Amino acid sequence: MARLDTLARVIRSKNATPFLLTLDIFFENSESYERVKRSKALNKERLASLYRVPLEYVKAILFIDSARAVKMVLLKRTPSGDPGFADIYGNQQNVLLLDIEIE
Amino acid sequence: MEFRVLGTFANHGYLWPEDDFVAALKRKPDLIAGQGTNTDPGPGYLGLGINICGRYSVKKVRTQLIVNAKKAGVPFCISVGTSGCDDVLFGTELDIVNEVAKENNLKLKIAVISGEVDKRFITSAINQGTQIPRLIDHPRLSEFLTTKEVEDSVRVVAQMGHEPIMKALEHDVDGVITGRAMDTALFMAMPIQRGFDKALVAHMAKVMECGAITTVAKDPKDPPKNGALNGVFGVLRDDHFLVSPINSKQKCTVASVLAHSFYERADPFVERMPGGALNIADAVYEQVDEATVKVSNSKWIEEDYTIKLEGVRSIGFRSISIFGVRNTSTIAVIDVLLSRVRDAIRERFPPMVEGKDFNLYFHVYGKNAILGELEPITESNPHEIVVVAEAIAKTQDLSTDVAVNARVLFTAQQFEGRRTTAGNEALPFSPSEPPLGEAFVWNIMHRMPIPDPCEPFKMQIMEFPR
């Protein structure tokens, strides 16, 4: 088992409009990318649970082989700028992905 | 045929380097383009009608761009003002352009295009049966825009496409300055006017509109001082385009260009623009030299013409209190203390009701301010934390009143292990509960079909100095 943090070069989060959060993961080599893809650790249930949103808020989990990248998109619990949520640009929501254990 | 574009970093006022820009002008661009509007900074800028940057930096980047562009005889297309509303465009932004013209002895003829949409344009369309669906399937947005929501909003802006800019370029102008616009539109208008392939134009625009974010450092141990805060250069040809940095310590790679298409987008392959969609799923990327990437095989799909509407409504007024805690005995019971404060506030403020007349939030930095309920780390022992109390209320005075009483109630809490009976908190400045003005949330993020791409965006030709 290895933490996702040790396998990927970039693990970032950013708003895509104030209502959607996009999470991008970029891998340095095919080995790590394929390992994560095979593990199925990045799935809708896991994301919904980590980000505490209903399952249907998870809009996409895309594995893009040509870029050795994963893009995940979910509706935000709290739209950006609404009071009570302290990450206007959505930059620091990536933290929840770092610890994901990959087989 | 070839068309060369010098793209700047975002034009909100963030300080990008002049030397790289001037050097890039030697590569003989046909156009200088850059975007300076964005919803990322949140609803406050559109609500208050303010720019994100101060006058000094906006004037500096405007001067760099306009003076050098005029000297080199290169036309420019830029959007300005962060939210891109009329108050900012026709206020500070054009005042600054005027100063730049005066102080540099320039005579400028500029097409100015408003990105703010008359509310009646939208409400009359709705009343005539036009359906304006939400951009994102989020329950906080109404499925179809209502006239009430338009009226509730402070002002509405829309991302104009390239057509109004093309029309402006038919006049013999030094440049075009717009309010809210689709970022790519600033880059697309001129080359489309010259007959280049729309898909390639749109793709090059997409790659260039964030400036040097699409580059990486050649040597991570010797990176450029400004990092990604710099421009980028594009060369468009009949069946491909090339993109490269304007700073010698950077390079574009296939990976960096590809990664950029993912940036802040829900869909890495299809990007909807007014009038159509760019599909880059089958695009081909080739590294032609250390710093340059060649891109080809982009596709454009025609669609009905729609524009994205953006609007915010007021939720009251906001005041905050920032107080630090350094006594670890206090930090150990912070949750209990804040809970007591909230209970006391509820008792103190009737007939004002929490949840109706005011709302109080505590952001505890050092514990779980950023992730809130999602924070997985529940056990930690910071020696210092900061509480940011945020009060939102129907008047500014009430929001300050709630914030200050919350802070003082915290100061005075008595608990087991308390040592400093003087007060539980450390305040960094005075006044300690600064009013932050009106608070807003996004209420309009909808897609409106329009019959004429130029109609909602009023254009004027202006001469500077005025």
Coordinates of C-alpha atoms in Angstrom, one line a residue:
Chain A
M1 CA 0.0 0.0 0.0
A2 CA 1.2 3.5 -0.7
R3 CA -0.3 7.0 -0.1
L4 CA -1.5 8.8 -3.2
D5 CA 0.8 11.6 -2.1
T6 CA 3.8 9.5 -2.8
L7 CA 2.7 8.4 -6.3
A8 CA 1.5 11.6 -8.0
R9 CA 3.4 14.7 -8.9
V10 CA 0.5 17.1 -8.7
I11 CA -2.6 16.8 -6.7
R12 CA -4.6 20.0 -6.9
S13 CA -8.0 21.4 -6.3
K14 CA -9.6 24.5 -7.8
N15 CA -13.0 25.9 -8.4
A16 CA -14.4 25.6 -11.9
T17 CA -17.2 28.2 -11.4
P18 CA -18.2 28.9 -7.8
F19 CA -20.4 25.8 -7.8
L20 CA -18.0 23.1 -9.0
L21 CA -14.8 21.8 -7.5
T22 CA -12.3 20.2 -9.9
L23 CA -9.6 17.9 -8.6
D24 CA -6.6 17.1 -10.9
I25 CA -4.0 14.5 -10.4
F26 CA -0.9 14.2 -12.6
F27 CA 1.5 11.3 -12.6
E28 CA 5.2 11.3 -13.5
N29 CA 5.1 7.8 -15.0
S30 CA 2.7 5.3 -16.4
E31 CA 3.5 2.8 -13.6
S32 CA 2.0 5.0 -10.9
Y33 CA -0.9 6.1 -13.1
E34 CA -1.8 2.5 -14.0
R35 CA -1.5 1.4 -10.4
V36 CA -3.9 4.1 -9.2
K37 CA -6.3 3.3 -12.1
R38 CA -6.2 -0.4 -11.4
S39 CA -6.8 0.1 -7.7
K40 CA -10.2 1.7 -8.2
A41 CA -9.5 3.7 -5.0
L42 CA -10.7 6.9 -6.7
N43 CA -14.4 6.2 -7.0
K44 CA -17.7 8.1 -6.5
E45 CA -18.5 6.7 -3.1
R46 CA -15.0 7.5 -1.8
L47 CA -15.2 11.1 -3.1
A48 CA -18.7 11.6 -1.8
S49 CA -17.7 10.4 1.6
L50 CA -14.5 12.5 1.8
Y51 CA -16.1 15.7 0.6
R52 CA -19.4 14.9 2.5
V53 CA -21.7 15.4 -0.5
P54 CA -24.5 13.3 -1.8
L55 CA -23.4 10.7 -4.3
E56 CA -25.1 12.5 -7.2
Y57 CA -22.9 15.6 -6.5
V58 CA -19.9 13.6 -7.9
K59 CA -20.2 14.5 -11.6
A60 CA -17.1 12.9 -13.2
I61 CA -14.0 10.8 -12.5
L62 CA -12.0 10.8 -15.7
F63 CA -8.9 8.8 -16.3
I64 CA -7.0 10.4 -19.2
D65 CA -4.4 8.0 -20.4
S66 CA -2.8 10.4 -22.9
A67 CA -2.0 12.8 -20.1
R68 CA -1.4 10.3 -17.3
A69 CA -3.9 12.4 -15.4
V70 CA -7.1 12.0 -13.5
K71 CA -9.8 14.7 -13.4
M72 CA -12.6 14.6 -10.8
V73 CA -15.4 17.0 -10.7
L74 CA -18.0 17.5 -7.9
L75 CA -20.6 20.0 -7.0
K76 CA -19.5 22.0 -4.0
R77 CA -21.4 21.6 -0.7
T78 CA -21.1 25.3 -0.2
P79 CA -20.8 27.6 -3.3
S80 CA -17.7 29.7 -3.2
G81 CA -18.3 33.0 -1.6
D82 CA -21.3 31.8 0.5
P83 CA -20.6 32.5 4.1
G84 CA -19.1 29.9 6.4
F85 CA -16.8 28.3 3.9
A86 CA -13.2 29.4 4.1
D87 CA -11.6 28.6 0.7
I88 CA -12.8 31.1 -1.9
Y89 CA -10.6 29.7 -4.7
G90 CA -10.9 26.1 -3.6
N91 CA -7.1 25.7 -3.6
Q92 CA -6.7 23.7 -0.4
Q93 CA -9.4 21.1 -0.8
N94 CA -6.8 18.8 -2.3
V95 CA -5.6 17.8 1.1
L96 CA -8.4 15.2 1.5
L97 CA -6.9 13.2 -1.4
L98 CA -3.3 13.0 -0.2
D99 CA -3.8 10.2 2.3
I100 CA -5.8 7.9 0.1
E101 CA -4.2 4.5 0.3
I102 CA -3.5 2.8 -3.0
E103 CA -2.9 -0.9 -3.4
Chain B
M1 CA -0.8 32.7 -43.5
E2 CA 0.5 33.5 -40.1
F3 CA -0.9 35.4 -37.1
R4 CA 1.2 36.2 -34.1
V5 CA -0.2 36.9 -30.6
L6 CA 1.6 38.2 -27.5
G7 CA -0.5 37.2 -24.6
T8 CA -0.2 38.9 -21.2
F9 CA -0.8 37.5 -17.8
A10 CA -4.1 38.4 -16.3
N11 CA -4.8 42.2 -16.4
H12 CA -6.4 42.8 -13.1
G13 CA -3.3 44.7 -12.0
Y14 CA -1.1 41.8 -10.9
L15 CA 2.4 43.0 -11.6
W16 CA 3.8 41.2 -14.7
P17 CA 7.4 42.0 -15.9
E18 CA 7.9 44.7 -18.5
D19 CA 11.3 43.5 -19.7
D20 CA 10.0 40.2 -21.0
F21 CA 7.0 41.9 -22.6
V22 CA 9.2 44.5 -24.4
A23 CA 11.6 41.7 -25.6
A24 CA 8.6 39.7 -26.9
L25 CA 7.5 42.7 -28.9
K26 CA 10.6 42.2 -31.0
R27 CA 9.0 38.9 -32.2
K28 CA 6.5 41.2 -34.1
P29 CA 3.1 40.2 -32.8
D30 CA 0.0 41.2 -34.8
L31 CA -2.0 41.5 -31.6
I32 CA -1.5 41.9 -27.9
A33 CA -4.3 40.2 -25.9
G34 CA -5.0 39.5 -22.3
Q35 CA -8.0 39.0 -19.9
G36 CA -8.6 40.8 -16.7
T37 CA -12.0 39.6 -15.5
N38 CA -12.8 36.6 -13.4
T39 CA -15.4 35.1 -11.0
D40 CA -12.8 33.2 -9.0
P41 CA -12.2 36.0 -6.5
G42 CA -15.7 35.6 -5.3
P43 CA -19.0 37.5 -5.4
G44 CA -17.7 40.5 -3.4
Y45 CA -16.1 42.4 -6.3
L46 CA -19.2 42.3 -8.5
G47 CA -21.4 43.1 -5.5
L48 CA -19.4 46.1 -4.4
G49 CA -18.4 47.2 -8.0
I50 CA -14.7 47.3 -7.2
N51 CA -11.5 46.1 -8.8
I52 CA -9.3 43.6 -6.9
C53 CA -6.1 45.6 -7.3
G54 CA -5.2 49.1 -6.2
R55 CA -4.6 52.0 -8.5
Y56 CA -0.8 51.8 -8.4
S57 CA -0.6 48.3 -9.9
V58 CA -3.5 48.7 -12.4
K59 CA -1.8 51.9 -13.7
K60 CA 1.6 50.2 -13.9
V61 CA 0.4 47.3 -16.0
R62 CA -1.8 49.5 -18.1
T63 CA 1.1 51.8 -18.8
Q64 CA 3.4 48.9 -19.7
L65 CA 0.9 47.5 -22.1
I66 CA -0.5 50.7 -23.7
V67 CA 2.7 52.7 -24.0
N68 CA 4.7 49.8 -25.5
A69 CA 1.9 48.7 -27.8
K70 CA 1.4 52.2 -29.2
K71 CA 5.2 52.5 -29.7
A72 CA 5.3 49.2 -31.6
G73 CA 2.2 49.9 -33.5
V74 CA 0.5 46.7 -32.3
P75 CA -3.2 46.7 -31.5
F76 CA -4.4 45.3 -28.2
C77 CA -7.6 43.6 -26.9
I78 CA -8.0 43.4 -23.1
S79 CA -10.8 42.9 -20.6
V80 CA -10.5 44.8 -17.3
G81 CA -11.9 45.3 -13.9
T82 CA -12.1 41.9 -12.3
S83 CA -15.9 41.6 -12.2
G84 CA -16.0 43.6 -15.4
C85 CA -18.9 45.7 -14.3
D86 CA -19.6 49.3 -15.6
D87 CA -18.8 51.0 -12.3
V88 CA -15.2 49.8 -12.5
L89 CA -14.8 50.0 -16.3
F90 CA -16.2 53.5 -16.7
G91 CA -14.8 54.6 -13.3
T92 CA -11.2 53.8 -12.3
E93 CA -10.2 51.8 -15.4
L94 CA -10.9 54.5 -17.9
D95 CA -9.6 57.2 -15.5
I96 CA -6.3 55.3 -15.5
V97 CA -6.2 55.0 -19.3
N98 CA -6.7 58.7 -19.4
E99 CA -3.8 59.3 -17.1
V100 CA -1.6 57.0 -19.0
A101 CA -2.4 58.8 -22.2
K102 CA -1.8 62.3 -20.7
E103 CA 1.4 61.3 -18.8
N104 CA 3.0 59.6 -21.9
N105 CA 1.9 62.2 -24.5
L106 CA -0.2 59.6 -26.3
K107 CA -3.3 60.2 -28.5
L108 CA -5.4 57.1 -28.2
K109 CA -8.5 55.9 -30.0
I110 CA -10.0 53.0 -28.0
A111 CA -13.2 51.0 -28.5
V112 CA -14.8 50.4 -25.1
I113 CA -17.3 47.6 -24.8
S114 CA -19.4 47.2 -21.7
G115 CA -19.8 43.7 -20.2
E116 CA -22.7 44.7 -18.0
V117 CA -26.2 43.7 -19.3
D118 CA -29.3 45.8 -18.8
K119 CA -31.6 43.9 -16.4
R120 CA -34.6 44.7 -18.7
F121 CA -32.9 43.0 -21.6
I122 CA -33.0 39.8 -19.5
T123 CA -36.4 40.2 -17.8
S124 CA -38.2 41.1 -21.1
A125 CA -36.7 37.9 -22.7
I126 CA -37.9 35.8 -19.7
N127 CA -41.4 37.4 -19.9
Q128 CA -41.5 36.6 -23.6
G129 CA -40.9 32.9 -22.8
T130 CA -37.1 32.6 -23.3
Q131 CA -35.7 29.9 -21.0
I132 CA -32.4 30.7 -19.3
P133 CA -31.1 27.5 -17.7
R134 CA -28.6 27.4 -14.9
L135 CA -25.0 26.8 -16.0
I136 CA -24.4 24.2 -13.3
D137 CA -26.8 21.7 -11.9
H138 CA -26.4 23.0 -8.3
P139 CA -29.5 23.2 -6.1
R140 CA -28.5 26.7 -5.0
L141 CA -29.2 28.0 -8.5
S142 CA -32.7 28.2 -9.8
E143 CA -33.2 25.7 -12.7
F144 CA -34.4 28.5 -15.0
L145 CA -33.7 32.2 -14.3
T146 CA -36.6 34.1 -12.9
T147 CA -37.4 37.9 -13.2
K148 CA -37.3 38.1 -9.4
E149 CA -33.8 36.8 -9.3
V150 CA -32.7 39.4 -11.9
E151 CA -34.3 42.1 -9.9
D152 CA -32.8 40.9 -6.6
S153 CA -29.3 41.0 -8.1
V154 CA -27.2 44.0 -7.7
R155 CA -26.1 44.0 -11.3
V156 CA -25.6 41.4 -14.1
V157 CA -22.6 41.0 -16.3
A158 CA -22.1 38.5 -19.2
Q159 CA -19.2 37.0 -20.9
M160 CA -19.2 38.5 -24.4
G161 CA -18.0 36.4 -27.3
H162 CA -15.6 37.6 -29.9
E163 CA -18.2 39.2 -32.2
P164 CA -18.6 42.5 -30.4
I165 CA -14.8 42.8 -30.3
M166 CA -14.6 42.0 -34.0
K167 CA -17.1 44.7 -34.7
A168 CA -15.1 47.2 -32.6
L169 CA -12.0 46.3 -34.6
E170 CA -13.6 47.5 -37.8
H171 CA -13.0 51.0 -36.5
D172 CA -9.5 52.2 -36.8
V173 CA -8.6 51.9 -33.1
D174 CA -5.4 51.5 -31.1
G175 CA -7.1 48.9 -29.0
V176 CA -10.2 47.4 -27.5
I177 CA -11.0 47.5 -23.8
T178 CA -13.9 45.5 -22.5
G179 CA -15.6 44.8 -19.3
R180 CA -16.6 41.2 -18.6
A181 CA -15.8 39.0 -21.6
M182 CA -15.1 35.4 -22.3
D183 CA -11.3 35.2 -21.8
T184 CA -10.7 33.5 -25.2
A185 CA -12.8 36.2 -27.0
L186 CA -10.0 38.7 -26.6
F187 CA -7.6 36.4 -28.4
M188 CA -10.1 35.2 -31.0
A189 CA -11.6 38.3 -32.6
M190 CA -8.7 39.5 -34.8
P191 CA -7.6 36.1 -36.2
I192 CA -11.2 35.1 -36.9
Q193 CA -11.6 38.4 -38.7
R194 CA -8.6 37.5 -40.8
G195 CA -10.0 34.1 -41.7
F196 CA -8.1 31.7 -39.7
D197 CA -9.6 28.3 -38.7
K198 CA -12.0 28.8 -35.8
A199 CA -11.0 25.6 -34.0
L200 CA -7.3 26.4 -34.0
V201 CA -8.0 30.0 -33.0
A202 CA -10.2 29.0 -30.1
H203 CA -7.7 26.4 -28.9
M204 CA -4.8 28.8 -29.1
A205 CA -6.8 31.3 -27.2
K206 CA -7.6 28.7 -24.5
V207 CA -3.9 27.8 -24.1
M208 CA -2.8 31.4 -24.0
E209 CA -5.5 33.1 -21.9
C210 CA -3.8 32.3 -18.5
G211 CA -0.4 33.5 -19.6
A212 CA 2.6 31.6 -18.4
I213 CA 0.6 29.1 -16.4
T214 CA 1.0 26.9 -19.4
T215 CA 4.8 26.9 -19.0
V216 CA 7.2 25.3 -16.6
A217 CA 10.7 26.4 -15.4
K218 CA 13.5 25.0 -17.5
D219 CA 15.5 24.4 -14.4
P220 CA 13.4 24.2 -11.2
K221 CA 16.5 25.2 -9.2
D222 CA 16.8 28.4 -11.2
P223 CA 13.2 29.5 -11.8
P224 CA 12.2 32.9 -13.2
K225 CA 11.5 35.5 -10.5
N226 CA 7.9 36.0 -11.4
G227 CA 7.1 32.3 -11.9
A228 CA 4.0 31.8 -13.9
L229 CA 3.0 35.5 -13.5
N230 CA 4.1 36.3 -17.1
G231 CA 3.0 36.3 -20.7
V232 CA 3.2 33.8 -23.4
F233 CA 3.6 33.9 -27.2
G234 CA 1.4 32.2 -29.9
V235 CA 2.0 31.8 -33.6
L236 CA -1.1 30.7 -35.6
R237 CA -0.9 29.1 -39.0
D238 CA -3.3 27.5 -41.3
D239 CA -3.3 24.0 -39.8
H240 CA -1.6 24.3 -36.5
F241 CA -0.4 26.8 -33.9
L242 CA 2.8 27.1 -31.8
V243 CA 3.0 28.3 -28.3
S244 CA 6.2 29.3 -26.4
P245 CA 7.1 31.4 -23.3
I246 CA 8.4 35.0 -23.4
N247 CA 10.8 34.4 -20.5
S248 CA 14.1 32.6 -21.3
K249 CA 14.0 30.5 -18.0
Q250 CA 10.7 28.9 -19.0
K251 CA 9.6 26.4 -21.5
C252 CA 6.3 25.0 -22.9
T253 CA 6.2 21.2 -22.9
V254 CA 3.5 18.9 -24.2
A255 CA 2.7 18.0 -20.6
S256 CA 2.5 21.6 -19.4
V257 CA 0.2 22.6 -22.3
L258 CA -2.0 19.6 -21.8
A259 CA -2.1 20.1 -18.0
H260 CA -3.2 23.7 -18.6
S261 CA -6.3 22.6 -20.5
F262 CA -7.4 20.8 -17.3
Y263 CA -6.9 23.9 -15.2
E264 CA -10.1 25.2 -13.4
R265 CA -12.3 23.4 -16.0
A266 CA -14.8 20.7 -15.3
D267 CA -14.2 19.1 -18.7
P268 CA -10.7 18.8 -20.1
F269 CA -11.8 18.2 -23.6
V270 CA -14.8 20.3 -24.5
E271 CA -15.1 23.9 -23.8
R272 CA -18.4 25.7 -24.6
M273 CA -18.0 29.2 -25.9
P274 CA -20.7 31.5 -27.3
G275 CA -21.8 30.1 -30.6
G276 CA -20.1 26.7 -30.3
A277 CA -17.8 24.4 -28.5
L278 CA -14.1 23.7 -28.8
N279 CA -13.3 20.0 -28.8
I280 CA -9.7 19.1 -28.1
A281 CA -10.1 15.4 -27.4
D282 CA -8.2 14.5 -30.5
A283 CA -5.7 17.4 -30.6
V284 CA -2.1 16.5 -31.4
Y285 CA 0.7 18.0 -29.3
E286 CA 4.3 17.9 -30.5
Q287 CA 7.4 19.3 -28.9
V288 CA 9.2 21.2 -31.7
D289 CA 12.1 22.6 -29.7
E290 CA 13.0 22.8 -26.0
A291 CA 10.5 25.6 -25.3
T292 CA 7.9 25.4 -28.1
V293 CA 4.9 23.1 -28.5
K294 CA 3.0 22.6 -31.8
V295 CA -0.8 21.9 -31.6
S296 CA -3.1 20.7 -34.3
N297 CA -6.3 18.8 -35.0
S298 CA -8.6 20.9 -32.8
K299 CA -12.3 20.8 -33.6
W300 CA -15.1 23.3 -33.4
I301 CA -18.8 22.4 -33.2
E302 CA -21.4 25.0 -34.0
E303 CA -24.1 25.5 -31.4
D304 CA -26.9 28.0 -30.7
Y305 CA -25.5 31.3 -29.6
T306 CA -25.7 31.7 -25.8
I307 CA -23.9 33.9 -23.3
K308 CA -23.1 33.2 -19.6
L309 CA -24.8 35.6 -17.3
E310 CA -23.3 36.3 -13.8
G311 CA -25.0 38.1 -11.0
V312 CA -24.9 38.4 -7.2
R313 CA -27.4 39.4 -4.5
S314 CA -26.9 40.9 -1.1
I315 CA -27.2 38.8 2.1
G316 CA -26.6 41.6 4.5
F317 CA -23.5 43.2 6.0
R318 CA -20.4 41.6 7.3
S319 CA -18.1 42.4 10.2
I320 CA -15.3 40.2 11.5
S321 CA -13.3 39.9 14.7
I322 CA -9.8 38.3 14.4
F323 CA -8.4 37.2 17.8
G324 CA -5.5 34.9 18.5
V325 CA -5.1 32.5 21.4
R326 CA -1.7 31.5 22.8
N327 CA -2.5 30.1 26.2
T328 CA -2.7 26.3 25.6
S329 CA -5.1 25.8 28.5
T330 CA -7.6 28.0 26.5
I331 CA -6.8 26.2 23.2
A332 CA -7.6 22.9 24.9
V333 CA -11.2 23.9 25.5
I334 CA -11.7 26.2 22.5
D335 CA -14.8 24.4 21.2
V336 CA -16.5 24.5 24.6
L337 CA -15.8 28.2 24.9
L338 CA -17.1 29.1 21.5
S339 CA -20.2 27.1 22.1
R340 CA -20.8 29.1 25.3
V341 CA -20.3 32.3 23.4
R342 CA -22.9 31.3 20.8
D343 CA -25.4 30.5 23.5
A344 CA -24.8 33.8 25.2
I345 CA -25.2 35.7 22.0
R346 CA -28.5 34.0 21.4
E347 CA -29.6 35.2 24.8
R348 CA -28.3 38.7 24.4
F349 CA -29.7 39.7 21.1
P350 CA -33.4 39.2 21.1
P351 CA -35.6 40.4 19.5
M352 CA -32.9 39.8 16.8
V353 CA -32.9 36.2 16.0
E354 CA -29.9 34.1 14.9
G355 CA -30.4 32.6 11.5
K356 CA -32.9 35.4 10.6
D357 CA -31.5 38.8 11.5
F358 CA -27.9 37.7 11.9
N359 CA -25.6 34.8 11.5
L360 CA -22.4 34.1 13.4
Y361 CA -19.6 31.9 12.1
F362 CA -16.3 30.9 13.8
H363 CA -13.3 30.0 11.7
V364 CA -10.7 28.4 13.9
Y365 CA -7.3 28.5 12.2
G366 CA -4.8 26.0 13.6
K367 CA -7.7 23.5 14.0
N368 CA -10.3 23.3 11.2
A369 CA -10.9 26.6 9.6
I370 CA -10.1 25.5 6.0
L371 CA -11.7 22.1 5.9
G372 CA -14.4 22.6 8.5
E373 CA -16.4 19.5 9.1
L374 CA -14.3 17.7 6.5
E375 CA -11.1 18.0 8.5
P376 CA -9.8 14.5 9.2
I377 CA -7.3 15.6 11.9
T378 CA -9.2 15.8 15.1
E379 CA -6.3 15.4 17.6
S380 CA -3.6 18.0 17.5
N381 CA -2.0 20.4 19.9
P382 CA -1.2 23.7 18.3
H383 CA 0.4 26.2 20.6
E384 CA -1.3 29.0 18.8
I385 CA -4.6 29.4 17.1
V386 CA -6.6 32.2 15.5
V387 CA -10.3 32.6 15.6
V388 CA -12.0 34.6 12.9
A389 CA -15.5 35.4 14.0
E390 CA -17.7 36.4 11.1
A391 CA -21.0 38.1 11.6
I392 CA -23.5 38.8 8.8
A393 CA -26.5 40.9 9.7
K394 CA -29.1 43.0 8.1
T395 CA -27.2 46.2 8.9
Q396 CA -23.5 47.0 9.2
D397 CA -24.0 48.3 12.7
L398 CA -25.7 45.1 13.8
S399 CA -23.0 42.9 12.3
T400 CA -20.3 44.8 14.1
D401 CA -22.3 44.6 17.3
V402 CA -22.6 40.8 17.1
A403 CA -18.9 40.4 16.3
V404 CA -17.7 42.6 19.2
N405 CA -20.1 41.0 21.7
A406 CA -19.0 37.6 20.6
R407 CA -15.3 38.5 21.0
V408 CA -15.9 40.1 24.5
L409 CA -17.9 37.2 25.7
F410 CA -15.0 34.9 24.6
T411 CA -12.5 37.2 26.4
A412 CA -14.4 36.8 29.6
Q413 CA -15.0 33.1 29.7
Q414 CA -14.0 31.4 32.9
F415 CA -12.9 27.7 32.9
E416 CA -10.8 25.1 34.6
G417 CA -7.1 25.8 34.1
R418 CA -7.5 29.4 33.2
R419 CA -4.5 31.5 34.1
T420 CA -4.9 34.9 32.5
T421 CA -7.9 36.4 34.1
A422 CA -7.1 39.6 32.1
G423 CA -8.6 38.1 28.9
N424 CA -8.5 35.0 26.8
E425 CA -7.5 36.5 23.5
A426 CA -4.9 38.6 21.7
L427 CA -6.1 41.3 19.2
P428 CA -3.9 42.3 16.3
F429 CA -5.4 45.7 15.5
S430 CA -7.8 48.4 16.3
P431 CA -10.7 48.8 15.6
S432 CA -10.8 45.1 16.3
E433 CA -14.2 44.3 14.7
P434 CA -13.7 46.0 11.3
P435 CA -16.8 46.3 9.1
L436 CA -16.3 44.7 5.7
G437 CA -19.3 46.2 4.0
E438 CA -22.1 44.5 2.2
A439 CA -21.9 40.7 1.7
F440 CA -23.0 38.9 -1.4
V441 CA -23.6 35.5 -2.9
W442 CA -23.8 34.3 -6.5
N443 CA -27.5 34.0 -7.5
I444 CA -27.2 34.2 -11.3
M445 CA -25.0 31.8 -13.2
H446 CA -27.1 31.0 -16.2
R447 CA -26.9 30.6 -19.9
M448 CA -29.0 32.9 -22.1
P449 CA -29.7 32.3 -25.7
I450 CA -29.5 35.6 -27.7
P451 CA -30.3 36.3 -31.3
D452 CA -27.6 39.0 -31.8
P453 CA -24.1 38.5 -30.2
C454 CA -23.5 42.2 -30.1
E455 CA -26.8 43.5 -28.9
P456 CA -26.4 43.3 -25.1
F457 CA -22.8 44.8 -25.2
K458 CA -22.8 48.5 -25.8
M459 CA -19.7 49.8 -27.6
Q460 CA -18.3 53.4 -27.7
I461 CA -15.3 54.8 -29.5
M462 CA -13.4 57.0 -27.1
E463 CA -10.4 59.3 -27.5
F464 CA -7.8 59.8 -24.8
P465 CA -6.8 62.1 -23.3
R466 CA -10.4 63.1 -22.8

